[in-house]
Structures are given as structure tokens and as C-alpha cells.
Amino acid sequence: MTQKLDHIDRLILQELQRDSAQSQRALSDRIGLSQNACWRRLKTLEASGILQNRTVVLDRKQLGMGLVVFVMVKTRHHSASWLKEFRQQVTTIPEVIDFFRIGGEYDYLLKIVTRDMTSFDEVYKRLIEQIELETVTSYFAMEAIAEQRPIPLT
């Protein structure tokens, strides 16, 4: 079930996606609300679960994490217990920054960010060492054309 958002809620969320580090005063000025009204709206959005956290975007290359790999996984196992074990295995690997169960030819999609091919190989070995997978296919990103874009709220 999706929550109904009014125009002001959408403005707040768009502004926070643009810059989550801005002060509450700056945010309230940009959307045309008093600080108290803005604060109440933020608390409501947080309580509803729509606003889950505020984060920053880091420059991967400057941090020496320039390799992005999309890993597609296919399995023969589709039980709840297998999925639970697989989730636990994958979520212990910090280089896996996004993890999806998907429809289609493959069952799972992982986005892995790491330093280089050698460090990716180490991640790959951790991925396959404790759980049986039918197929693991990796696609290496050559360029990030559009990454971490805001969710459209129109």
C-alpha cells in the first residue's frame, strides 16, 4: 500500500534527495514552510517509513573503489530456507551495495563495488564458497552514465 503524498511532502522529498545535508531552516525556506511545520512534516514522513534515512553520495573513484560489477545469479533452489541462507551470505559481503531478487532468466542481481579485478575475485569467492549456485554471470561497468538518480515524485 502506498501512502498519499501532498504537494508539500513531494517538495520536501525532492529537496532531500537533492541535498540531504541541508539544514532544516534551509529546507523550510526552499519549500516555503515555517521551520516548525517543516519539522512536523519530516517527523510524519519518518514515522510512515517513507523517509528512511539521510545519506551522502561518495565518489567511488576517489576512494579507490572504481570497479562496479553487476552479478547475475541463477539457482535451482527456491525454498524459503535456501533464500534465507543466501540472503545471510550475501548481506555479509560489504562490497555488495545492492541486492535484488528479480524475474526473468536469472533469479538475483547484485551490484558490487570494489577496488579492482583482484578484489572482485575475492568477493566472488566469498559469494560462491558456502552456498550452491547454478550460474553466476558478471558484467563489468565501463562508465557510470547515470547513477543514484532521485526517485521521480510527480
PDB file of C-alpha atoms in Angstrom:
ATOM      1  CA  MET A   1       0.000   0.000   0.000  1.00  0.00           C
ATOM      2  CA  THR A   2       1.370   3.383  -0.962  1.00  0.00           C
ATOM      3  CA  GLN A   3       0.906   6.451   1.160  1.00  0.00           C
ATOM      4  CA  LYS A   4      -0.764   9.538  -0.267  1.00  0.00           C
ATOM      5  CA  LEU A   5       1.630  12.466  -0.504  1.00  0.00           C
ATOM      6  CA  ASP A   6       0.565  16.045  -0.985  1.00  0.00           C
ATOM      7  CA  HIS A   7       2.458  18.734  -2.897  1.00  0.00           C
ATOM      8  CA  ILE A   8       4.425  19.874   0.175  1.00  0.00           C
ATOM      9  CA  ASP A   9       5.513  16.313   1.061  1.00  0.00           C
ATOM     10  CA  ARG A  10       6.738  15.843  -2.506  1.00  0.00           C
ATOM     11  CA  LEU A  11       8.687  19.114  -2.365  1.00  0.00           C
ATOM     12  CA  ILE A  12      10.328  18.071   0.906  1.00  0.00           C
ATOM     13  CA  LEU A  13      11.325  14.682  -0.502  1.00  0.00           C
ATOM     14  CA  GLN A  14      12.630  16.190  -3.755  1.00  0.00           C
ATOM     15  CA  GLU A  15      14.737  18.682  -1.805  1.00  0.00           C
ATOM     16  CA  LEU A  16      16.129  15.989   0.494  1.00  0.00           C
ATOM     17  CA  GLN A  17      17.041  13.826  -2.497  1.00  0.00           C
ATOM     18  CA  ARG A  18      18.863  16.810  -3.966  1.00  0.00           C
ATOM     19  CA  ASP A  19      20.699  17.619  -0.712  1.00  0.00           C
ATOM     20  CA  SER A  20      20.026  15.642   2.453  1.00  0.00           C
ATOM     21  CA  ALA A  21      22.668  17.600   4.377  1.00  0.00           C
ATOM     22  CA  GLN A  22      20.888  20.945   4.163  1.00  0.00           C
ATOM     23  CA  SER A  23      19.720  22.419   7.427  1.00  0.00           C
ATOM     24  CA  GLN A  24      16.103  22.272   8.448  1.00  0.00           C
ATOM     25  CA  ARG A  25      15.996  26.067   8.142  1.00  0.00           C
ATOM     26  CA  ALA A  26      17.292  25.937   4.557  1.00  0.00           C
ATOM     27  CA  LEU A  27      14.825  23.173   3.711  1.00  0.00           C
ATOM     28  CA  SER A  28      11.861  25.063   5.170  1.00  0.00           C
ATOM     29  CA  ASP A  29      12.901  28.230   3.283  1.00  0.00           C
ATOM     30  CA  ARG A  30      13.213  26.361  -0.018  1.00  0.00           C
ATOM     31  CA  ILE A  31       9.759  24.802   0.252  1.00  0.00           C
ATOM     32  CA  GLY A  32       8.026  27.817   1.807  1.00  0.00           C
ATOM     33  CA  LEU A  33       7.075  26.419   5.223  1.00  0.00           C
ATOM     34  CA  SER A  34       7.865  27.536   8.747  1.00  0.00           C
ATOM     35  CA  GLN A  35      10.571  25.503  10.484  1.00  0.00           C
ATOM     36  CA  ASN A  36       8.022  24.007  12.888  1.00  0.00           C
ATOM     37  CA  ALA A  37       5.676  22.942  10.091  1.00  0.00           C
ATOM     38  CA  CYS A  38       8.620  21.503   8.140  1.00  0.00           C
ATOM     39  CA  TRP A  39       9.828  19.605  11.215  1.00  0.00           C
ATOM     40  CA  ARG A  40       6.349  18.104  11.758  1.00  0.00           C
ATOM     41  CA  ARG A  41       6.208  17.021   8.112  1.00  0.00           C
ATOM     42  CA  LEU A  42       9.651  15.416   8.377  1.00  0.00           C
ATOM     43  CA  LYS A  43       8.622  13.520  11.520  1.00  0.00           C
ATOM     44  CA  THR A  44       5.446  12.274   9.794  1.00  0.00           C
ATOM     45  CA  LEU A  45       7.424  11.131   6.741  1.00  0.00           C
ATOM     46  CA  GLU A  46       9.911   9.338   9.008  1.00  0.00           C
ATOM     47  CA  ALA A  47       7.170   7.702  11.115  1.00  0.00           C
ATOM     48  CA  SER A  48       5.415   6.450   7.972  1.00  0.00           C
ATOM     49  CA  GLY A  49       8.626   4.844   6.726  1.00  0.00           C
ATOM     50  CA  ILE A  50       8.744   6.864   3.507  1.00  0.00           C
ATOM     51  CA  LEU A  51      11.792   8.773   4.733  1.00  0.00           C
ATOM     52  CA  GLN A  52      14.073   6.002   5.983  1.00  0.00           C
ATOM     53  CA  ASN A  53      17.404   7.703   6.393  1.00  0.00           C
ATOM     54  CA  ARG A  54      19.514  10.557   5.120  1.00  0.00           C
ATOM     55  CA  THR A  55      22.760   9.676   3.479  1.00  0.00           C
ATOM     56  CA  VAL A  56      25.575  11.061   1.365  1.00  0.00           C
ATOM     57  CA  VAL A  57      26.875  10.085  -2.046  1.00  0.00           C
ATOM     58  CA  LEU A  58      30.566   9.232  -2.064  1.00  0.00           C
ATOM     59  CA  ASP A  59      32.908   9.431  -5.041  1.00  0.00           C
ATOM     60  CA  ARG A  60      33.884   5.791  -5.580  1.00  0.00           C
ATOM     61  CA  LYS A  61      36.935   6.597  -7.691  1.00  0.00           C
ATOM     62  CA  GLN A  62      38.422   9.000  -5.157  1.00  0.00           C
ATOM     63  CA  LEU A  63      38.019   6.268  -2.534  1.00  0.00           C
ATOM     64  CA  GLY A  64      39.808   3.743  -4.728  1.00  0.00           C
ATOM     65  CA  MET A  65      36.610   1.756  -5.387  1.00  0.00           C
ATOM     66  CA  GLY A  66      36.436   2.237  -9.153  1.00  0.00           C
ATOM     67  CA  LEU A  67      35.253  -1.203 -10.270  1.00  0.00           C
ATOM     68  CA  VAL A  68      31.488  -1.758 -10.499  1.00  0.00           C
ATOM     69  CA  VAL A  69      30.278  -5.267 -11.299  1.00  0.00           C
ATOM     70  CA  PHE A  70      26.705  -6.429 -11.854  1.00  0.00           C
ATOM     71  CA  VAL A  71      26.424 -10.080 -10.943  1.00  0.00           C
ATOM     72  CA  MET A  72      23.507 -12.160 -12.182  1.00  0.00           C
ATOM     73  CA  VAL A  73      22.771 -15.337 -10.209  1.00  0.00           C
ATOM     74  CA  LYS A  74      20.654 -18.316 -11.199  1.00  0.00           C
ATOM     75  CA  THR A  75      19.799 -21.092  -8.751  1.00  0.00           C
ATOM     76  CA  ARG A  76      17.971 -24.424  -8.796  1.00  0.00           C
ATOM     77  CA  HIS A  77      16.804 -23.820  -5.221  1.00  0.00           C
ATOM     78  CA  HIS A  78      13.707 -21.770  -4.491  1.00  0.00           C
ATOM     79  CA  SER A  79      12.794 -22.714  -0.935  1.00  0.00           C
ATOM     80  CA  ALA A  80      12.366 -20.164   1.832  1.00  0.00           C
ATOM     81  CA  SER A  81      15.173 -21.747   3.835  1.00  0.00           C
ATOM     82  CA  TRP A  82      17.603 -21.571   0.896  1.00  0.00           C
ATOM     83  CA  LEU A  83      16.675 -17.939   0.264  1.00  0.00           C
ATOM     84  CA  LYS A  84      17.195 -17.094   3.937  1.00  0.00           C
ATOM     85  CA  GLU A  85      20.662 -18.668   3.883  1.00  0.00           C
ATOM     86  CA  PHE A  86      21.543 -16.943   0.582  1.00  0.00           C
ATOM     87  CA  ARG A  87      20.397 -13.556   1.917  1.00  0.00           C
ATOM     88  CA  GLN A  88      22.504 -14.014   5.035  1.00  0.00           C
ATOM     89  CA  GLN A  89      25.532 -14.986   2.948  1.00  0.00           C
ATOM     90  CA  VAL A  90      25.233 -12.070   0.516  1.00  0.00           C
ATOM     91  CA  THR A  91      24.458  -9.387   3.098  1.00  0.00           C
ATOM     92  CA  THR A  92      27.659 -10.207   4.984  1.00  0.00           C
ATOM     93  CA  ILE A  93      29.683  -9.076   1.953  1.00  0.00           C
ATOM     94  CA  PRO A  94      30.115  -5.295   2.309  1.00  0.00           C
ATOM     95  CA  GLU A  95      31.092  -4.828  -1.345  1.00  0.00           C
ATOM     96  CA  VAL A  96      27.572  -5.888  -2.368  1.00  0.00           C
ATOM     97  CA  ILE A  97      25.854  -2.498  -2.253  1.00  0.00           C
ATOM     98  CA  ASP A  98      22.580  -3.502  -3.963  1.00  0.00           C
ATOM     99  CA  PHE A  99      20.879  -6.912  -3.935  1.00  0.00           C
ATOM    100  CA  PHE A 100      17.635  -7.774  -5.743  1.00  0.00           C
ATOM    101  CA  ARG A 101      15.518 -10.861  -6.335  1.00  0.00           C
ATOM    102  CA  ILE A 102      14.398 -10.500  -9.939  1.00  0.00           C
ATOM    103  CA  GLY A 103      12.123 -12.116 -12.515  1.00  0.00           C
ATOM    104  CA  GLY A 104      13.319 -13.452 -15.832  1.00  0.00           C
ATOM    105  CA  GLU A 105      16.146 -15.754 -16.828  1.00  0.00           C
ATOM    106  CA  TYR A 106      18.133 -15.016 -13.666  1.00  0.00           C
ATOM    107  CA  ASP A 107      16.956 -15.064 -10.062  1.00  0.00           C
ATOM    108  CA  TYR A 108      19.138 -12.428  -8.352  1.00  0.00           C
ATOM    109  CA  LEU A 109      21.034  -9.274  -9.274  1.00  0.00           C
ATOM    110  CA  LEU A 110      23.885  -7.922  -7.169  1.00  0.00           C
ATOM    111  CA  LYS A 111      25.724  -4.638  -7.609  1.00  0.00           C
ATOM    112  CA  ILE A 112      29.263  -4.959  -6.323  1.00  0.00           C
ATOM    113  CA  VAL A 113      31.685  -2.073  -5.843  1.00  0.00           C
ATOM    114  CA  THR A 114      35.334  -2.891  -5.281  1.00  0.00           C
ATOM    115  CA  ARG A 115      38.882  -1.695  -5.951  1.00  0.00           C
ATOM    116  CA  ASP A 116      39.957  -3.838  -8.896  1.00  0.00           C
ATOM    117  CA  MET A 117      39.677  -7.257 -10.541  1.00  0.00           C
ATOM    118  CA  THR A 118      41.737  -8.968  -7.830  1.00  0.00           C
ATOM    119  CA  SER A 119      39.483  -7.670  -5.064  1.00  0.00           C
ATOM    120  CA  PHE A 120      36.403  -8.588  -7.124  1.00  0.00           C
ATOM    121  CA  ASP A 121      37.748 -12.141  -7.396  1.00  0.00           C
ATOM    122  CA  GLU A 122      37.954 -12.266  -3.593  1.00  0.00           C
ATOM    123  CA  VAL A 123      34.327 -11.121  -3.357  1.00  0.00           C
ATOM    124  CA  TYR A 124      33.312 -13.708  -5.960  1.00  0.00           C
ATOM    125  CA  LYS A 125      34.972 -16.488  -3.965  1.00  0.00           C
ATOM    126  CA  ARG A 126      33.136 -15.397  -0.797  1.00  0.00           C
ATOM    127  CA  LEU A 127      29.877 -15.373  -2.756  1.00  0.00           C
ATOM    128  CA  ILE A 128      30.197 -18.940  -4.022  1.00  0.00           C
ATOM    129  CA  GLU A 129      32.055 -20.637  -1.154  1.00  0.00           C
ATOM    130  CA  GLN A 130      29.181 -21.538   1.169  1.00  0.00           C
ATOM    131  CA  ILE A 131      26.092 -21.900  -0.985  1.00  0.00           C
ATOM    132  CA  GLU A 132      25.318 -23.765  -4.197  1.00  0.00           C
ATOM    133  CA  LEU A 133      24.537 -21.575  -7.217  1.00  0.00           C
ATOM    134  CA  GLU A 134      23.695 -22.822 -10.698  1.00  0.00           C
ATOM    135  CA  THR A 135      25.049 -19.895 -12.734  1.00  0.00           C
ATOM    136  CA  VAL A 136      26.944 -16.744 -11.810  1.00  0.00           C
ATOM    137  CA  THR A 137      27.489 -14.230 -14.610  1.00  0.00           C
ATOM    138  CA  SER A 138      29.332 -10.949 -14.141  1.00  0.00           C
ATOM    139  CA  TYR A 139      29.036  -7.743 -16.148  1.00  0.00           C
ATOM    140  CA  PHE A 140      31.687  -5.071 -15.631  1.00  0.00           C
ATOM    141  CA  ALA A 141      30.632  -1.428 -15.855  1.00  0.00           C
ATOM    142  CA  MET A 142      32.877   0.674 -18.052  1.00  0.00           C
ATOM    143  CA  GLU A 143      31.225   4.008 -17.251  1.00  0.00           C
ATOM    144  CA  ALA A 144      28.520   5.244 -14.887  1.00  0.00           C
ATOM    145  CA  ILE A 145      26.324   7.361 -17.154  1.00  0.00           C
ATOM    146  CA  ALA A 146      23.540   7.998 -14.635  1.00  0.00           C
ATOM    147  CA  GLU A 147      23.869   6.647 -11.094  1.00  0.00           C
ATOM    148  CA  GLN A 148      21.941   7.173  -7.846  1.00  0.00           C
ATOM    149  CA  ARG A 149      19.354   9.375  -9.512  1.00  0.00           C
ATOM    150  CA  PRO A 150      16.490  10.751  -7.439  1.00  0.00           C
ATOM    151  CA  ILE A 151      13.174   8.885  -7.383  1.00  0.00           C
ATOM    152  CA  PRO A 152      10.689  10.881  -9.509  1.00  0.00           C
ATOM    153  CA  LEU A 153       7.834  12.122  -7.328  1.00  0.00           C
ATOM    154  CA  THR A 154       5.457  13.539  -9.923  1.00  0.00           C
TER     155      THR A 154
END
